[in-house]
Amino acid sequence: MRTKRTNKVLFVGGLSAGILSAAAFLFGLAVGAYRLPPYGLIASARNELTGQHEEAFYNDPLFRKHVSCPEDAVVVFGMGQSNASNTNSSVSSPVYNHPVYNFFEGNCYILQDPVLGADSYGGSIWPHLASELSAFTDKPVVVAVRAKSGSAIGRWLPPSRYTDSVKRELERLAEANLEPELFIWFQGETDAAEGIDTVAYEKSLALLVDTIAPKSTWLVVDTSVCGKVREKYVPLGLARERLMDARSNIIVGPDTDVLGDRFRHDSCHFNWLGKKAVVEGIMETLSGTELLTDPEVGHIRSSEFESKGAL
């Protein structure tokens, strides 16, 4: 009798443990679903059911409650490769001290890492940058992102699923009465590694701008250092400068190549110090533009930003 009772207890205990393990597994799967590259589970299932195969280089809004989009907001559209994506080693919590939002597929969400619209599942520059912009402009800030790690500029040129996805998001923004005041292009490391020449990159970047938003303001981050590329790849910088000289709506900066390994967690992607320095550099680059009319508030000088690379 004692043996039977023990077996029953063991059976019940084992069943309970199995149920708990299964529940824990399902919960973990749900929590981590949006982290599975390149497609989140929900996005993948939706695409299969609807036949829509939009380039899904972004996270699912799983467990994120959409909120009303703000009025009279500063709208920023970020694009590029891994350093525009969720590859930062420092993850930002939801930013509640300033009204900042992440626009994604027609809805607004509280902006937090990992940002919706970019691949990977670490931190990014966007919550920190949006918070700085909101504090400076005294307005809510809405950020839309499309960023894909390792993407060369050629993958963004038409015909391209990347640019098609950007265009669809711009249509959704227009339907929500949100028009981007600023496009930020943070890309070039892959092209530097592949040895693209100045003329080819300049033509490609001009075509990208003309395809997406030819009349809008573009901030083009001056970047090329990553991994085996340990020094600035000059042809990219020349291409950006030439395009800025030819077009009044294009601004180049900051120069992130001056940020050494102290600011990167893997010789390429930024850590907390790097993220902070990049955001400060972007704010400095925007000083004096229509978006930021007071260059004296909340900015570091260019010389201070450049000196960080030697630290």
PDB file of C-alpha atoms in Angstrom:
ATOM      1  CA  MET A   1       0.000   0.000   0.000  1.00  0.00           C
ATOM      2  CA  ARG A   2       2.805   2.394   0.850  1.00  0.00           C
ATOM      3  CA  THR A   3       4.388   1.708  -2.527  1.00  0.00           C
ATOM      4  CA  LYS A   4       1.172   2.468  -4.401  1.00  0.00           C
ATOM      5  CA  ARG A   5       0.686   5.684  -2.462  1.00  0.00           C
ATOM      6  CA  THR A   6       4.251   6.732  -3.222  1.00  0.00           C
ATOM      7  CA  ASN A   7       3.759   6.017  -6.893  1.00  0.00           C
ATOM      8  CA  LYS A   8       0.593   8.091  -6.906  1.00  0.00           C
ATOM      9  CA  VAL A   9       2.380  10.976  -5.224  1.00  0.00           C
ATOM     10  CA  LEU A  10       5.263  10.691  -7.661  1.00  0.00           C
ATOM     11  CA  PHE A  11       2.834  10.560 -10.586  1.00  0.00           C
ATOM     12  CA  VAL A  12       0.912  13.634  -9.415  1.00  0.00           C
ATOM     13  CA  GLY A  13       4.143  15.463  -8.644  1.00  0.00           C
ATOM     14  CA  GLY A  14       5.580  14.560 -12.018  1.00  0.00           C
ATOM     15  CA  LEU A  15       2.397  15.645 -13.782  1.00  0.00           C
ATOM     16  CA  SER A  16       2.415  18.974 -11.944  1.00  0.00           C
ATOM     17  CA  ALA A  17       6.069  19.513 -12.774  1.00  0.00           C
ATOM     18  CA  GLY A  18       5.357  18.679 -16.406  1.00  0.00           C
ATOM     19  CA  ILE A  19       2.491  21.165 -16.563  1.00  0.00           C
ATOM     20  CA  LEU A  20       4.623  23.859 -14.963  1.00  0.00           C
ATOM     21  CA  SER A  21       7.494  23.131 -17.342  1.00  0.00           C
ATOM     22  CA  ALA A  22       5.171  23.277 -20.343  1.00  0.00           C
ATOM     23  CA  ALA A  23       3.664  26.539 -19.108  1.00  0.00           C
ATOM     24  CA  ALA A  24       7.112  28.001 -18.545  1.00  0.00           C
ATOM     25  CA  PHE A  25       8.178  26.905 -22.019  1.00  0.00           C
ATOM     26  CA  LEU A  26       5.115  28.440 -23.667  1.00  0.00           C
ATOM     27  CA  PHE A  27       5.528  31.663 -21.709  1.00  0.00           C
ATOM     28  CA  GLY A  28       9.195  31.841 -22.627  1.00  0.00           C
ATOM     29  CA  LEU A  29       8.342  31.158 -26.247  1.00  0.00           C
ATOM     30  CA  ALA A  30       5.757  33.925 -26.239  1.00  0.00           C
ATOM     31  CA  VAL A  31       8.047  36.419 -24.545  1.00  0.00           C
ATOM     32  CA  GLY A  32      10.884  35.605 -26.907  1.00  0.00           C
ATOM     33  CA  ALA A  33       8.827  35.313 -30.075  1.00  0.00           C
ATOM     34  CA  TYR A  34       9.574  38.806 -31.254  1.00  0.00           C
ATOM     35  CA  ARG A  35      13.272  38.104 -30.811  1.00  0.00           C
ATOM     36  CA  LEU A  36      13.541  35.339 -33.383  1.00  0.00           C
ATOM     37  CA  PRO A  37      15.300  36.580 -36.522  1.00  0.00           C
ATOM     38  CA  PRO A  38      14.498  37.246 -39.243  1.00  0.00           C
ATOM     39  CA  TYR A  39      10.761  36.731 -38.694  1.00  0.00           C
ATOM     40  CA  GLY A  40       8.896  36.914 -35.432  1.00  0.00           C
ATOM     41  CA  LEU A  41       6.460  34.042 -35.026  1.00  0.00           C
ATOM     42  CA  ILE A  42       3.380  36.205 -35.321  1.00  0.00           C
ATOM     43  CA  ALA A  43       4.668  38.136 -38.339  1.00  0.00           C
ATOM     44  CA  SER A  44       5.710  34.914 -40.048  1.00  0.00           C
ATOM     45  CA  ALA A  45       2.346  33.226 -39.459  1.00  0.00           C
ATOM     46  CA  ARG A  46       0.485  36.319 -40.603  1.00  0.00           C
ATOM     47  CA  ASN A  47       2.524  36.541 -43.779  1.00  0.00           C
ATOM     48  CA  GLU A  48       1.960  32.876 -44.581  1.00  0.00           C
ATOM     49  CA  LEU A  49      -1.792  33.146 -44.023  1.00  0.00           C
ATOM     50  CA  THR A  50      -2.251  36.378 -45.964  1.00  0.00           C
ATOM     51  CA  GLY A  51       0.314  35.745 -48.656  1.00  0.00           C
ATOM     52  CA  GLN A  52       2.054  39.006 -47.778  1.00  0.00           C
ATOM     53  CA  HIS A  53       5.800  38.615 -47.725  1.00  0.00           C
ATOM     54  CA  GLU A  54       6.975  42.087 -46.849  1.00  0.00           C
ATOM     55  CA  GLU A  55      10.617  42.104 -45.805  1.00  0.00           C
ATOM     56  CA  ALA A  56      10.222  41.473 -42.077  1.00  0.00           C
ATOM     57  CA  PHE A  57      13.474  42.710 -40.603  1.00  0.00           C
ATOM     58  CA  TYR A  58      11.792  43.831 -37.447  1.00  0.00           C
ATOM     59  CA  ASN A  59      10.291  42.623 -34.194  1.00  0.00           C
ATOM     60  CA  ASP A  60       6.708  41.718 -33.444  1.00  0.00           C
ATOM     61  CA  PRO A  61       4.800  44.098 -31.153  1.00  0.00           C
ATOM     62  CA  LEU A  62       4.084  41.154 -28.863  1.00  0.00           C
ATOM     63  CA  PHE A  63       2.837  42.233 -25.421  1.00  0.00           C
ATOM     64  CA  ARG A  64       3.131  45.889 -26.434  1.00  0.00           C
ATOM     65  CA  LYS A  65      -0.051  47.881 -26.188  1.00  0.00           C
ATOM     66  CA  HIS A  66      -0.498  50.464 -28.885  1.00  0.00           C
ATOM     67  CA  VAL A  67      -1.428  53.967 -27.791  1.00  0.00           C
ATOM     68  CA  SER A  68      -2.867  57.031 -29.480  1.00  0.00           C
ATOM     69  CA  CYS A  69      -0.409  58.752 -31.761  1.00  0.00           C
ATOM     70  CA  PRO A  70       0.407  62.297 -30.619  1.00  0.00           C
ATOM     71  CA  GLU A  71      -0.422  65.511 -32.415  1.00  0.00           C
ATOM     72  CA  ASP A  72       2.138  68.175 -33.298  1.00  0.00           C
ATOM     73  CA  ALA A  73       4.977  65.698 -32.989  1.00  0.00           C
ATOM     74  CA  VAL A  74       8.516  65.647 -34.325  1.00  0.00           C
ATOM     75  CA  VAL A  75       8.674  62.615 -36.617  1.00  0.00           C
ATOM     76  CA  VAL A  76      11.985  60.901 -37.375  1.00  0.00           C
ATOM     77  CA  PHE A  77      12.528  58.000 -39.769  1.00  0.00           C
ATOM     78  CA  GLY A  78      15.671  55.961 -39.089  1.00  0.00           C
ATOM     79  CA  MET A  79      17.192  53.660 -41.706  1.00  0.00           C
ATOM     80  CA  GLY A  80      20.386  51.700 -42.177  1.00  0.00           C
ATOM     81  CA  GLN A  81      22.243  48.618 -41.034  1.00  0.00           C
ATOM     82  CA  SER A  82      23.268  47.163 -37.682  1.00  0.00           C
ATOM     83  CA  ASN A  83      24.210  50.329 -35.809  1.00  0.00           C
ATOM     84  CA  ALA A  84      20.750  51.671 -36.674  1.00  0.00           C
ATOM     85  CA  SER A  85      19.305  48.410 -35.411  1.00  0.00           C
ATOM     86  CA  ASN A  86      18.995  46.666 -32.030  1.00  0.00           C
ATOM     87  CA  THR A  87      22.664  45.693 -31.675  1.00  0.00           C
ATOM     88  CA  ASN A  88      23.680  47.976 -28.814  1.00  0.00           C
ATOM     89  CA  SER A  89      24.749  46.188 -25.638  1.00  0.00           C
ATOM     90  CA  SER A  90      22.841  48.715 -23.518  1.00  0.00           C
ATOM     91  CA  VAL A  91      19.060  48.251 -23.535  1.00  0.00           C
ATOM     92  CA  SER A  92      16.968  51.336 -22.783  1.00  0.00           C
ATOM     93  CA  SER A  93      13.869  50.973 -20.636  1.00  0.00           C
ATOM     94  CA  PRO A  94      10.654  52.667 -21.725  1.00  0.00           C
ATOM     95  CA  VAL A  95      11.225  56.414 -21.620  1.00  0.00           C
ATOM     96  CA  TYR A  96       8.398  58.007 -19.658  1.00  0.00           C
ATOM     97  CA  ASN A  97       9.985  61.319 -18.706  1.00  0.00           C
ATOM     98  CA  HIS A  98       9.505  62.521 -22.299  1.00  0.00           C
ATOM     99  CA  PRO A  99       6.653  61.669 -24.685  1.00  0.00           C
ATOM    100  CA  VAL A 100       8.420  59.421 -27.219  1.00  0.00           C
ATOM    101  CA  TYR A 101       6.762  56.870 -29.462  1.00  0.00           C
ATOM    102  CA  ASN A 102       7.636  54.060 -31.846  1.00  0.00           C
ATOM    103  CA  PHE A 103       5.486  54.021 -34.989  1.00  0.00           C
ATOM    104  CA  PHE A 104       5.104  50.553 -36.457  1.00  0.00           C
ATOM    105  CA  GLU A 105       2.721  49.318 -39.145  1.00  0.00           C
ATOM    106  CA  GLY A 106       0.075  51.955 -38.511  1.00  0.00           C
ATOM    107  CA  ASN A 107       0.188  52.090 -34.717  1.00  0.00           C
ATOM    108  CA  CYS A 108       2.087  54.026 -32.075  1.00  0.00           C
ATOM    109  CA  TYR A 109       3.744  52.345 -29.104  1.00  0.00           C
ATOM    110  CA  ILE A 110       5.762  53.688 -26.203  1.00  0.00           C
ATOM    111  CA  LEU A 111       9.321  53.756 -27.529  1.00  0.00           C
ATOM    112  CA  GLN A 112      11.587  51.159 -25.931  1.00  0.00           C
ATOM    113  CA  ASP A 113      14.279  48.654 -26.840  1.00  0.00           C
ATOM    114  CA  PRO A 114      14.282  46.582 -28.878  1.00  0.00           C
ATOM    115  CA  VAL A 115      12.685  49.077 -31.237  1.00  0.00           C
ATOM    116  CA  LEU A 116      10.043  47.865 -33.636  1.00  0.00           C
ATOM    117  CA  GLY A 117      11.243  48.119 -37.214  1.00  0.00           C
ATOM    118  CA  ALA A 118      14.798  46.877 -36.727  1.00  0.00           C
ATOM    119  CA  ASP A 119      16.348  43.444 -36.477  1.00  0.00           C
ATOM    120  CA  SER A 120      18.143  41.866 -33.500  1.00  0.00           C
ATOM    121  CA  TYR A 121      16.982  42.281 -29.886  1.00  0.00           C
ATOM    122  CA  GLY A 122      19.481  44.374 -27.949  1.00  0.00           C
ATOM    123  CA  GLY A 123      19.559  48.106 -27.438  1.00  0.00           C
ATOM    124  CA  SER A 124      19.515  50.944 -29.969  1.00  0.00           C
ATOM    125  CA  ILE A 125      20.202  54.661 -30.249  1.00  0.00           C
ATOM    126  CA  TRP A 126      16.555  55.561 -30.851  1.00  0.00           C
ATOM    127  CA  PRO A 127      15.016  55.860 -27.333  1.00  0.00           C
ATOM    128  CA  HIS A 128      17.937  58.002 -26.142  1.00  0.00           C
ATOM    129  CA  LEU A 129      17.882  60.177 -29.263  1.00  0.00           C
ATOM    130  CA  ALA A 130      14.110  60.614 -29.170  1.00  0.00           C
ATOM    131  CA  SER A 131      14.255  61.617 -25.511  1.00  0.00           C
ATOM    132  CA  GLU A 132      16.914  64.247 -26.286  1.00  0.00           C
ATOM    133  CA  LEU A 133      14.898  65.612 -29.209  1.00  0.00           C
ATOM    134  CA  SER A 134      11.736  65.745 -27.107  1.00  0.00           C
ATOM    135  CA  ALA A 135      13.500  67.592 -24.298  1.00  0.00           C
ATOM    136  CA  PHE A 136      15.007  70.081 -26.736  1.00  0.00           C
ATOM    137  CA  THR A 137      11.920  70.770 -28.858  1.00  0.00           C
ATOM    138  CA  ASP A 138       9.392  70.439 -26.015  1.00  0.00           C
ATOM    139  CA  LYS A 139       7.323  68.247 -28.329  1.00  0.00           C
ATOM    140  CA  PRO A 140       6.467  64.564 -28.489  1.00  0.00           C
ATOM    141  CA  VAL A 141       8.750  62.591 -30.783  1.00  0.00           C
ATOM    142  CA  VAL A 142       7.683  59.710 -33.011  1.00  0.00           C
ATOM    143  CA  VAL A 143      10.327  57.367 -34.417  1.00  0.00           C
ATOM    144  CA  ALA A 144       9.798  54.932 -37.287  1.00  0.00           C
ATOM    145  CA  VAL A 145      12.644  52.570 -38.134  1.00  0.00           C
ATOM    146  CA  ARG A 146      13.674  50.194 -40.878  1.00  0.00           C
ATOM    147  CA  ALA A 147      17.128  48.757 -40.231  1.00  0.00           C
ATOM    148  CA  LYS A 148      18.760  45.512 -41.330  1.00  0.00           C
ATOM    149  CA  SER A 149      22.111  44.298 -40.048  1.00  0.00           C
ATOM    150  CA  GLY A 150      24.803  43.748 -42.659  1.00  0.00           C
ATOM    151  CA  SER A 151      22.857  45.421 -45.458  1.00  0.00           C
ATOM    152  CA  ALA A 152      24.891  47.066 -48.218  1.00  0.00           C
ATOM    153  CA  ILE A 153      23.412  50.165 -49.817  1.00  0.00           C
ATOM    154  CA  GLY A 154      22.663  48.189 -52.976  1.00  0.00           C
ATOM    155  CA  ARG A 155      20.062  46.171 -51.081  1.00  0.00           C
ATOM    156  CA  TRP A 156      18.134  49.393 -50.458  1.00  0.00           C
ATOM    157  CA  LEU A 157      17.950  50.478 -54.087  1.00  0.00           C
ATOM    158  CA  PRO A 158      14.837  49.808 -56.180  1.00  0.00           C
ATOM    159  CA  PRO A 159      13.557  47.272 -56.851  1.00  0.00           C
ATOM    160  CA  SER A 160      13.993  46.384 -53.194  1.00  0.00           C
ATOM    161  CA  ARG A 161      11.820  44.889 -50.481  1.00  0.00           C
ATOM    162  CA  TYR A 162      13.603  47.202 -48.071  1.00  0.00           C
ATOM    163  CA  THR A 163      12.552  50.408 -49.798  1.00  0.00           C
ATOM    164  CA  ASP A 164       9.109  48.947 -50.480  1.00  0.00           C
ATOM    165  CA  SER A 165       8.707  48.438 -46.739  1.00  0.00           C
ATOM    166  CA  VAL A 166       9.842  52.018 -46.080  1.00  0.00           C
ATOM    167  CA  LYS A 167       7.335  53.360 -48.604  1.00  0.00           C
ATOM    168  CA  ARG A 168       4.500  51.393 -47.048  1.00  0.00           C
ATOM    169  CA  GLU A 169       5.407  52.737 -43.626  1.00  0.00           C
ATOM    170  CA  LEU A 170       5.473  56.279 -45.009  1.00  0.00           C
ATOM    171  CA  GLU A 171       1.964  55.742 -46.355  1.00  0.00           C
ATOM    172  CA  ARG A 172       0.828  54.599 -42.920  1.00  0.00           C
ATOM    173  CA  LEU A 173       2.452  57.634 -41.327  1.00  0.00           C
ATOM    174  CA  ALA A 174       0.611  59.907 -43.754  1.00  0.00           C
ATOM    175  CA  GLU A 175      -2.682  58.231 -42.863  1.00  0.00           C
ATOM    176  CA  ALA A 176      -1.923  59.014 -39.210  1.00  0.00           C
ATOM    177  CA  ASN A 177      -1.111  62.655 -40.095  1.00  0.00           C
ATOM    178  CA  LEU A 178       2.530  62.108 -39.182  1.00  0.00           C
ATOM    179  CA  GLU A 179       5.057  63.430 -41.680  1.00  0.00           C
ATOM    180  CA  PRO A 180       8.774  62.793 -41.075  1.00  0.00           C
ATOM    181  CA  GLU A 181      10.761  65.983 -40.597  1.00  0.00           C
ATOM    182  CA  LEU A 182      14.040  64.115 -40.594  1.00  0.00           C
ATOM    183  CA  PHE A 183      15.451  60.957 -42.151  1.00  0.00           C
ATOM    184  CA  ILE A 184      18.556  59.473 -40.538  1.00  0.00           C
ATOM    185  CA  TRP A 185      20.690  57.168 -42.692  1.00  0.00           C
ATOM    186  CA  PHE A 186      23.132  55.135 -40.560  1.00  0.00           C
ATOM    187  CA  GLN A 187      24.869  52.761 -42.971  1.00  0.00           C
ATOM    188  CA  GLY A 188      28.146  52.092 -44.740  1.00  0.00           C
ATOM    189  CA  GLU A 189      30.150  49.555 -42.764  1.00  0.00           C
ATOM    190  CA  THR A 190      29.339  46.701 -45.150  1.00  0.00           C
ATOM    191  CA  ASP A 191      30.156  48.787 -48.217  1.00  0.00           C
ATOM    192  CA  ALA A 192      33.460  49.821 -46.637  1.00  0.00           C
ATOM    193  CA  ALA A 193      34.348  46.169 -46.061  1.00  0.00           C
ATOM    194  CA  GLU A 194      33.447  45.377 -49.674  1.00  0.00           C
ATOM    195  CA  GLY A 195      35.544  48.268 -51.011  1.00  0.00           C
ATOM    196  CA  ILE A 196      32.889  50.318 -52.802  1.00  0.00           C
ATOM    197  CA  ASP A 197      34.243  53.365 -54.649  1.00  0.00           C
ATOM    198  CA  THR A 198      33.250  56.999 -54.127  1.00  0.00           C
ATOM    199  CA  VAL A 199      31.268  57.446 -57.344  1.00  0.00           C
ATOM    200  CA  ALA A 200      29.257  54.259 -56.875  1.00  0.00           C
ATOM    201  CA  TYR A 201      28.286  55.095 -53.291  1.00  0.00           C
ATOM    202  CA  GLU A 202      27.447  58.709 -54.129  1.00  0.00           C
ATOM    203  CA  LYS A 203      25.158  57.634 -56.982  1.00  0.00           C
ATOM    204  CA  SER A 204      23.545  54.957 -54.832  1.00  0.00           C
ATOM    205  CA  LEU A 205      22.886  57.326 -51.943  1.00  0.00           C
ATOM    206  CA  ALA A 206      21.453  59.954 -54.298  1.00  0.00           C
ATOM    207  CA  LEU A 207      19.118  57.345 -55.791  1.00  0.00           C
ATOM    208  CA  LEU A 208      18.028  56.217 -52.331  1.00  0.00           C
ATOM    209  CA  VAL A 209      17.192  59.783 -51.272  1.00  0.00           C
ATOM    210  CA  ASP A 210      15.321  60.415 -54.528  1.00  0.00           C
ATOM    211  CA  THR A 211      13.378  57.173 -54.119  1.00  0.00           C
ATOM    212  CA  ILE A 212      12.311  57.683 -50.505  1.00  0.00           C
ATOM    213  CA  ALA A 213      11.985  61.428 -49.824  1.00  0.00           C
ATOM    214  CA  PRO A 214      13.894  63.759 -52.180  1.00  0.00           C
ATOM    215  CA  LYS A 215      12.696  66.996 -50.549  1.00  0.00           C
ATOM    216  CA  SER A 216      13.037  66.006 -46.899  1.00  0.00           C
ATOM    217  CA  THR A 217      15.994  66.690 -44.628  1.00  0.00           C
ATOM    218  CA  TRP A 218      18.455  63.804 -44.405  1.00  0.00           C
ATOM    219  CA  LEU A 219      21.127  63.334 -41.769  1.00  0.00           C
ATOM    220  CA  VAL A 220      23.731  60.909 -43.131  1.00  0.00           C
ATOM    221  CA  VAL A 221      25.925  59.477 -40.382  1.00  0.00           C
ATOM    222  CA  ASP A 222      29.604  59.335 -41.371  1.00  0.00           C
ATOM    223  CA  THR A 223      30.403  55.714 -40.556  1.00  0.00           C
ATOM    224  CA  SER A 224      32.611  52.958 -41.955  1.00  0.00           C
ATOM    225  CA  VAL A 225      34.579  51.362 -39.074  1.00  0.00           C
ATOM    226  CA  CYS A 226      33.418  47.877 -38.100  1.00  0.00           C
ATOM    227  CA  GLY A 227      35.218  44.620 -37.402  1.00  0.00           C
ATOM    228  CA  LYS A 228      38.170  44.227 -39.773  1.00  0.00           C
ATOM    229  CA  VAL A 229      37.765  47.794 -41.051  1.00  0.00           C
ATOM    230  CA  ARG A 230      39.694  49.526 -38.271  1.00  0.00           C
ATOM    231  CA  GLU A 231      40.230  52.936 -39.891  1.00  0.00           C
ATOM    232  CA  LYS A 232      37.955  55.325 -41.733  1.00  0.00           C
ATOM    233  CA  TYR A 233      37.199  54.197 -45.280  1.00  0.00           C
ATOM    234  CA  VAL A 234      37.835  57.474 -47.095  1.00  0.00           C
ATOM    235  CA  PRO A 235      35.792  56.840 -50.298  1.00  0.00           C
ATOM    236  CA  LEU A 236      32.557  56.707 -48.276  1.00  0.00           C
ATOM    237  CA  GLY A 237      33.294  59.991 -46.533  1.00  0.00           C
ATOM    238  CA  LEU A 238      34.076  61.651 -49.860  1.00  0.00           C
ATOM    239  CA  ALA A 239      30.842  60.373 -51.391  1.00  0.00           C
ATOM    240  CA  ARG A 240      28.787  61.768 -48.524  1.00  0.00           C
ATOM    241  CA  GLU A 241      30.558  65.137 -48.580  1.00  0.00           C
ATOM    242  CA  ARG A 242      30.094  65.470 -52.330  1.00  0.00           C
ATOM    243  CA  LEU A 243      26.393  64.745 -52.060  1.00  0.00           C
ATOM    244  CA  MET A 244      26.022  67.227 -49.193  1.00  0.00           C
ATOM    245  CA  ASP A 245      27.758  69.889 -51.294  1.00  0.00           C
ATOM    246  CA  ALA A 246      25.352  69.207 -54.158  1.00  0.00           C
ATOM    247  CA  ARG A 247      22.133  69.115 -52.114  1.00  0.00           C
ATOM    248  CA  SER A 248      21.032  71.548 -49.437  1.00  0.00           C
ATOM    249  CA  ASN A 249      18.726  69.013 -47.735  1.00  0.00           C
ATOM    250  CA  ILE A 250      21.539  66.594 -46.850  1.00  0.00           C
ATOM    251  CA  ILE A 251      23.629  66.924 -43.675  1.00  0.00           C
ATOM    252  CA  VAL A 252      26.613  64.671 -42.956  1.00  0.00           C
ATOM    253  CA  GLY A 253      27.581  63.717 -39.420  1.00  0.00           C
ATOM    254  CA  PRO A 254      28.528  62.799 -36.848  1.00  0.00           C
ATOM    255  CA  ASP A 255      31.776  60.992 -37.641  1.00  0.00           C
ATOM    256  CA  THR A 256      31.350  57.798 -35.620  1.00  0.00           C
ATOM    257  CA  ASP A 257      34.647  56.386 -36.894  1.00  0.00           C
ATOM    258  CA  VAL A 258      36.456  58.437 -34.237  1.00  0.00           C
ATOM    259  CA  LEU A 259      34.859  56.266 -31.545  1.00  0.00           C
ATOM    260  CA  GLY A 260      37.296  53.493 -30.641  1.00  0.00           C
ATOM    261  CA  ASP A 261      36.823  50.148 -28.922  1.00  0.00           C
ATOM    262  CA  ARG A 262      36.077  51.813 -25.589  1.00  0.00           C
ATOM    263  CA  PHE A 263      32.753  52.809 -27.144  1.00  0.00           C
ATOM    264  CA  ARG A 264      32.013  49.450 -28.794  1.00  0.00           C
ATOM    265  CA  HIS A 265      31.279  46.064 -27.258  1.00  0.00           C
ATOM    266  CA  ASP A 266      32.583  43.996 -30.192  1.00  0.00           C
ATOM    267  CA  SER A 267      34.808  46.324 -32.252  1.00  0.00           C
ATOM    268  CA  CYS A 268      31.771  47.339 -34.298  1.00  0.00           C
ATOM    269  CA  HIS A 269      28.523  47.839 -32.396  1.00  0.00           C
ATOM    270  CA  PHE A 270      28.197  50.412 -29.663  1.00  0.00           C
ATOM    271  CA  ASN A 271      27.968  50.007 -25.913  1.00  0.00           C
ATOM    272  CA  TRP A 272      26.343  52.492 -23.529  1.00  0.00           C
ATOM    273  CA  LEU A 273      29.197  54.994 -23.883  1.00  0.00           C
ATOM    274  CA  GLY A 274      29.086  54.666 -27.643  1.00  0.00           C
ATOM    275  CA  LYS A 275      25.333  55.099 -27.802  1.00  0.00           C
ATOM    276  CA  LYS A 276      25.552  58.217 -25.658  1.00  0.00           C
ATOM    277  CA  ALA A 277      28.354  59.639 -27.823  1.00  0.00           C
ATOM    278  CA  VAL A 278      26.491  58.917 -31.068  1.00  0.00           C
ATOM    279  CA  VAL A 279      23.334  60.616 -29.813  1.00  0.00           C
ATOM    280  CA  GLU A 280      25.321  63.644 -28.630  1.00  0.00           C
ATOM    281  CA  GLY A 281      27.002  63.766 -32.021  1.00  0.00           C
ATOM    282  CA  ILE A 282      23.678  63.674 -33.858  1.00  0.00           C
ATOM    283  CA  MET A 283      22.305  66.461 -31.679  1.00  0.00           C
ATOM    284  CA  GLU A 284      25.432  68.515 -32.362  1.00  0.00           C
ATOM    285  CA  THR A 285      25.128  67.901 -36.106  1.00  0.00           C
ATOM    286  CA  LEU A 286      21.514  69.079 -36.025  1.00  0.00           C
ATOM    287  CA  SER A 287      22.395  72.275 -34.160  1.00  0.00           C
ATOM    288  CA  GLY A 288      21.295  75.337 -36.062  1.00  0.00           C
ATOM    289  CA  THR A 289      18.932  73.437 -38.351  1.00  0.00           C
ATOM    290  CA  GLU A 290      15.219  74.209 -38.473  1.00  0.00           C
ATOM    291  CA  LEU A 291      14.600  71.220 -36.225  1.00  0.00           C
ATOM    292  CA  LEU A 292      16.951  72.521 -33.526  1.00  0.00           C
ATOM    293  CA  THR A 293      17.083  76.293 -33.660  1.00  0.00           C
ATOM    294  CA  ASP A 294      19.151  76.874 -30.513  1.00  0.00           C
ATOM    295  CA  PRO A 295      22.655  75.390 -30.876  1.00  0.00           C
ATOM    296  CA  GLU A 296      23.703  76.368 -27.337  1.00  0.00           C
ATOM    297  CA  VAL A 297      21.389  74.106 -25.369  1.00  0.00           C
ATOM    298  CA  GLY A 298      22.179  70.525 -24.536  1.00  0.00           C
ATOM    299  CA  HIS A 299      24.948  69.973 -27.088  1.00  0.00           C
ATOM    300  CA  ILE A 300      28.624  69.127 -27.019  1.00  0.00           C
ATOM    301  CA  ARG A 301      31.082  70.809 -29.349  1.00  0.00           C
ATOM    302  CA  SER A 302      32.326  68.887 -32.394  1.00  0.00           C
ATOM    303  CA  SER A 303      35.861  68.960 -30.991  1.00  0.00           C
ATOM    304  CA  GLU A 304      34.641  67.255 -27.822  1.00  0.00           C
ATOM    305  CA  PHE A 305      32.949  64.520 -29.839  1.00  0.00           C
ATOM    306  CA  GLU A 306      36.046  63.944 -31.965  1.00  0.00           C
ATOM    307  CA  SER A 307      38.282  63.759 -28.898  1.00  0.00           C
ATOM    308  CA  LYS A 308      36.298  60.810 -27.561  1.00  0.00           C
ATOM    309  CA  GLY A 309      37.908  58.516 -30.113  1.00  0.00           C
ATOM    310  CA  ALA A 310      41.274  58.835 -28.400  1.00  0.00           C
ATOM    311  CA  LEU A 311      39.951  57.906 -24.947  1.00  0.00           C
TER     312      LEU A 311
END
